[in-house]
Structure formats: C-alpha cells, structure tokens
Amino acid sequence: MAHPSFAVTVDLVVLTVRTDELCVLLVRRGVEPFAGQDALPGGFVRPDEDLGTAAARELAEETGLVVGHLEQLASYGAPDRDPRQRVVTVAHLALVPDQPVPTAGSDAAEARWVPVHEARGLAFDHDRVLADGVERARAKLEYTALGTAFCPAEFTVAQLRRVYEVVWGRALDPRNFHRKVTGTPDLLAATGETTTRDGGRPAQLFRRGTADQLHPPLLRTDT
C-alpha cells in the first residue's frame, strides 16, 4: 500500500523577559511562502537529524542564538497549514534569560525580540503555536522551577517575582510570594551575598536550587 509523502519541520517558541515584558524571538521571512512576514524560527528536518538536533540547528542558523534546553511543545499537522506541501511541524519551547540581540541568517531576513502582545499575524499557524507556548510557560511556572530560567545566575526574590508577574500578566503580593518561594524545599539556594540593585535595603541573592518540581505548586490563583 502506497503512503502519501509529507515533510517534517521544527518551529521554536523562545521566550524571555526584556524590559519588564514577555518577549518572543521572531524572524522576518526572506523567502516564499510568506516572504516579508514575521514567523517563529524553524525549518525542515534533515534526513539524518533527530528533532532536537534540527531545532537547535535552525535556531542557530536563523538567529545566531544557542539555548541550553529545548522541550517539545506540541505537533501541528493541519493539511493546509503550509501551501508548499503537506507539512507536519513539531514545535519546541525554550525559556531563557535576557539574551543578546539575535543575528539573522539562512532564509531569515531579520531576527528580533518582540513583546508577545505585539506578535500577531504570524506566518503559517504560528499565532496558535505561540499562544500554546505562552500558556505552557505560564502553567510550568506553577509546578516547576522553570521560572528561574528567566533569571540571571544570581538573582533576588524580587527579580524572580517580577518574572512571574510578567509571564502571568498580573501583580503578586510581595510578602506572600517571598514566603512561598523561600519556603519551597530546594527551590532557591542562598549565595550568602546581598545586593542593592532592587533599591531599598540590601536583598539576599539566590541561585536556582536542585528542585525541578514545586511542592506544593505555586498556583496563579493563590498568589
């Protein structure tokens, strides 16, 4: 029995916090289809590549950025999602600290960070992919230590709280947040140092601890 042919691509939702805004990495397509239109970084998987390798390669080729961890987000396979042929894409998600200015390459005419609320009308079905990625990030902040991925190597509780506020899109009670994150076993590791970069009294500096999961979870409805 003959099977229909189709191609496999990878697309990347790379999120960071810049100037107190949740931002996504976008490229302006330099080739058809959708030439001149914004899109998520990504491209076709080569015959000798696995999905993770392809995602890392496409990100580096189109934006010049290298991230430490990519996780699979979801697969998208609507028959008409790509006008060239039947294409199934496997989207990946990365949450990163503030990164350097990206450098466009390959078939990307431009690469830049864009506030998520301004990222609309993207090529292919990337509006949906981005929305799914943002919701995954918001959910993962509730039950994993991934919020620290947006922070520098050493950070204050106030900096971490601001990450949660930006990603969740609402203000949090400082005392309640401080009590919950410092009371979560192994979420934060004290450096023994302090800083005044947040203003006011010296604030304790932390690094990410060894915990991957938050017990109990830090629910959006409880903060």
CSV table of C-alpha atoms in Angstrom, one decimal, residues 74-178:
chain,number,residue,atom,x,y,z
A,74,ALA,CA,3.2,20.1,20.5
A,75,SER,CA,2.8,18.8,16.9
A,76,TYR,CA,0.7,20.6,14.3
A,77,GLY,CA,-0.5,18.9,11.2
A,78,ALA,CA,-3.5,20.6,9.6
A,79,PRO,CA,-3.5,19.6,5.9
A,80,ASP,CA,-3.4,23.2,4.6
A,81,ARG,CA,-1.0,24.7,7.2
A,82,ASP,CA,1.8,25.1,4.6
A,83,PRO,CA,1.0,26.0,1.0
A,84,ARG,CA,4.0,24.2,-0.4
A,85,GLN,CA,3.1,20.6,0.6
A,86,ARG,CA,1.7,18.6,3.4
A,87,VAL,CA,3.9,19.5,6.4
A,88,VAL,CA,3.8,18.4,10.0
A,89,THR,CA,5.7,20.6,12.4
A,90,VAL,CA,7.0,19.7,15.9
A,91,ALA,CA,7.2,22.9,18.0
A,92,HIS,CA,9.7,23.3,20.7
A,93,LEU,CA,9.7,25.7,23.7
A,94,ALA,CA,12.7,27.4,25.4
A,95,LEU,CA,12.6,29.8,28.3
A,96,VAL,CA,15.8,31.9,28.6
A,97,PRO,CA,17.3,34.8,30.5
A,98,ASP,CA,17.7,38.1,28.6
A,99,GLN,CA,19.7,37.3,25.5
A,100,PRO,CA,22.0,39.2,23.1
A,101,VAL,CA,20.5,40.8,20.0
A,102,PRO,CA,19.9,38.0,17.5
A,103,THR,CA,21.6,37.9,14.2
A,104,ALA,CA,19.6,36.9,11.2
A,105,GLY,CA,20.9,34.2,8.9
A,106,SER,CA,19.9,31.4,6.5
A,107,ASP,CA,16.5,32.2,5.0
A,108,ALA,CA,15.6,34.8,7.7
A,109,ALA,CA,15.8,38.4,6.6
A,110,GLU,CA,15.7,39.7,10.2
A,111,ALA,CA,15.6,38.3,13.7
A,112,ARG,CA,14.5,40.2,16.8
A,113,TRP,CA,12.8,40.1,20.2
A,114,VAL,CA,9.1,41.2,20.1
A,115,PRO,CA,6.7,41.7,23.0
A,116,VAL,CA,4.3,38.8,23.0
A,117,HIS,CA,1.3,41.1,22.9
A,118,GLU,CA,2.6,42.6,19.7
A,119,ALA,CA,3.3,39.3,17.9
A,120,ARG,CA,0.2,38.9,15.7
A,121,GLY,CA,-0.5,37.9,12.2
A,122,LEU,CA,2.4,35.4,12.0
A,123,ALA,CA,3.1,33.1,9.1
A,124,PHE,CA,1.7,29.6,8.8
A,125,ASP,CA,-0.2,28.7,12.0
A,126,HIS,CA,2.4,30.3,14.2
A,127,ASP,CA,-0.1,32.5,16.1
A,128,ARG,CA,-1.6,29.3,17.5
A,129,VAL,CA,1.8,27.8,18.2
A,130,LEU,CA,2.9,30.9,20.0
A,131,ALA,CA,-0.3,31.0,22.1
A,132,ASP,CA,0.2,27.4,23.1
A,133,GLY,CA,3.8,28.1,24.0
A,134,VAL,CA,2.9,31.1,26.2
A,135,GLU,CA,0.2,29.1,28.0
A,136,ARG,CA,2.7,26.2,28.6
A,137,ALA,CA,5.2,28.6,30.1
A,138,ARG,CA,2.6,30.1,32.3
A,139,ALA,CA,1.5,26.7,33.5
A,140,LYS,CA,5.0,25.4,34.1
A,141,LEU,CA,5.7,28.3,36.4
A,142,GLU,CA,3.0,26.9,38.7
A,143,TYR,CA,4.5,23.5,39.3
A,144,THR,CA,8.2,23.5,38.2
A,145,ALA,CA,11.3,25.6,38.9
A,146,LEU,CA,11.4,26.9,35.3
A,147,GLY,CA,10.7,30.5,36.4
A,148,THR,CA,14.3,30.7,37.4
A,149,ALA,CA,15.3,30.0,33.8
A,150,PHE,CA,14.3,33.6,33.0
A,151,CYS,CA,16.7,34.9,35.7
A,152,PRO,CA,20.4,35.5,35.7
A,153,ALA,CA,22.7,33.1,37.5
A,154,GLU,CA,22.3,35.1,40.8
A,155,PHE,CA,19.0,36.9,41.5
A,156,THR,CA,16.8,38.3,44.2
A,157,VAL,CA,13.3,37.1,45.2
A,158,ALA,CA,12.1,40.4,43.8
A,159,GLN,CA,13.6,39.7,40.4
A,160,LEU,CA,12.0,36.2,40.4
A,161,ARG,CA,8.7,37.7,41.5
A,162,ARG,CA,8.9,40.1,38.6
A,163,VAL,CA,9.4,37.2,36.2
A,164,TYR,CA,6.2,35.6,37.5
A,165,GLU,CA,4.3,38.9,37.2
A,166,VAL,CA,5.4,39.5,33.6
A,167,VAL,CA,4.7,35.9,32.5
A,168,TRP,CA,1.4,35.7,34.3
A,169,GLY,CA,0.4,39.3,33.4
A,170,ARG,CA,-0.6,40.4,36.9
A,171,ALA,CA,0.8,41.8,40.1
A,172,LEU,CA,1.6,39.5,43.0
A,173,ASP,CA,1.7,40.2,46.7
A,174,PRO,CA,5.4,40.5,47.6
A,175,ARG,CA,5.2,39.1,51.1
A,176,ASN,CA,3.1,36.1,50.1
A,177,PHE,CA,5.4,35.4,47.1
A,178,HIS,CA,8.5,35.6,49.2
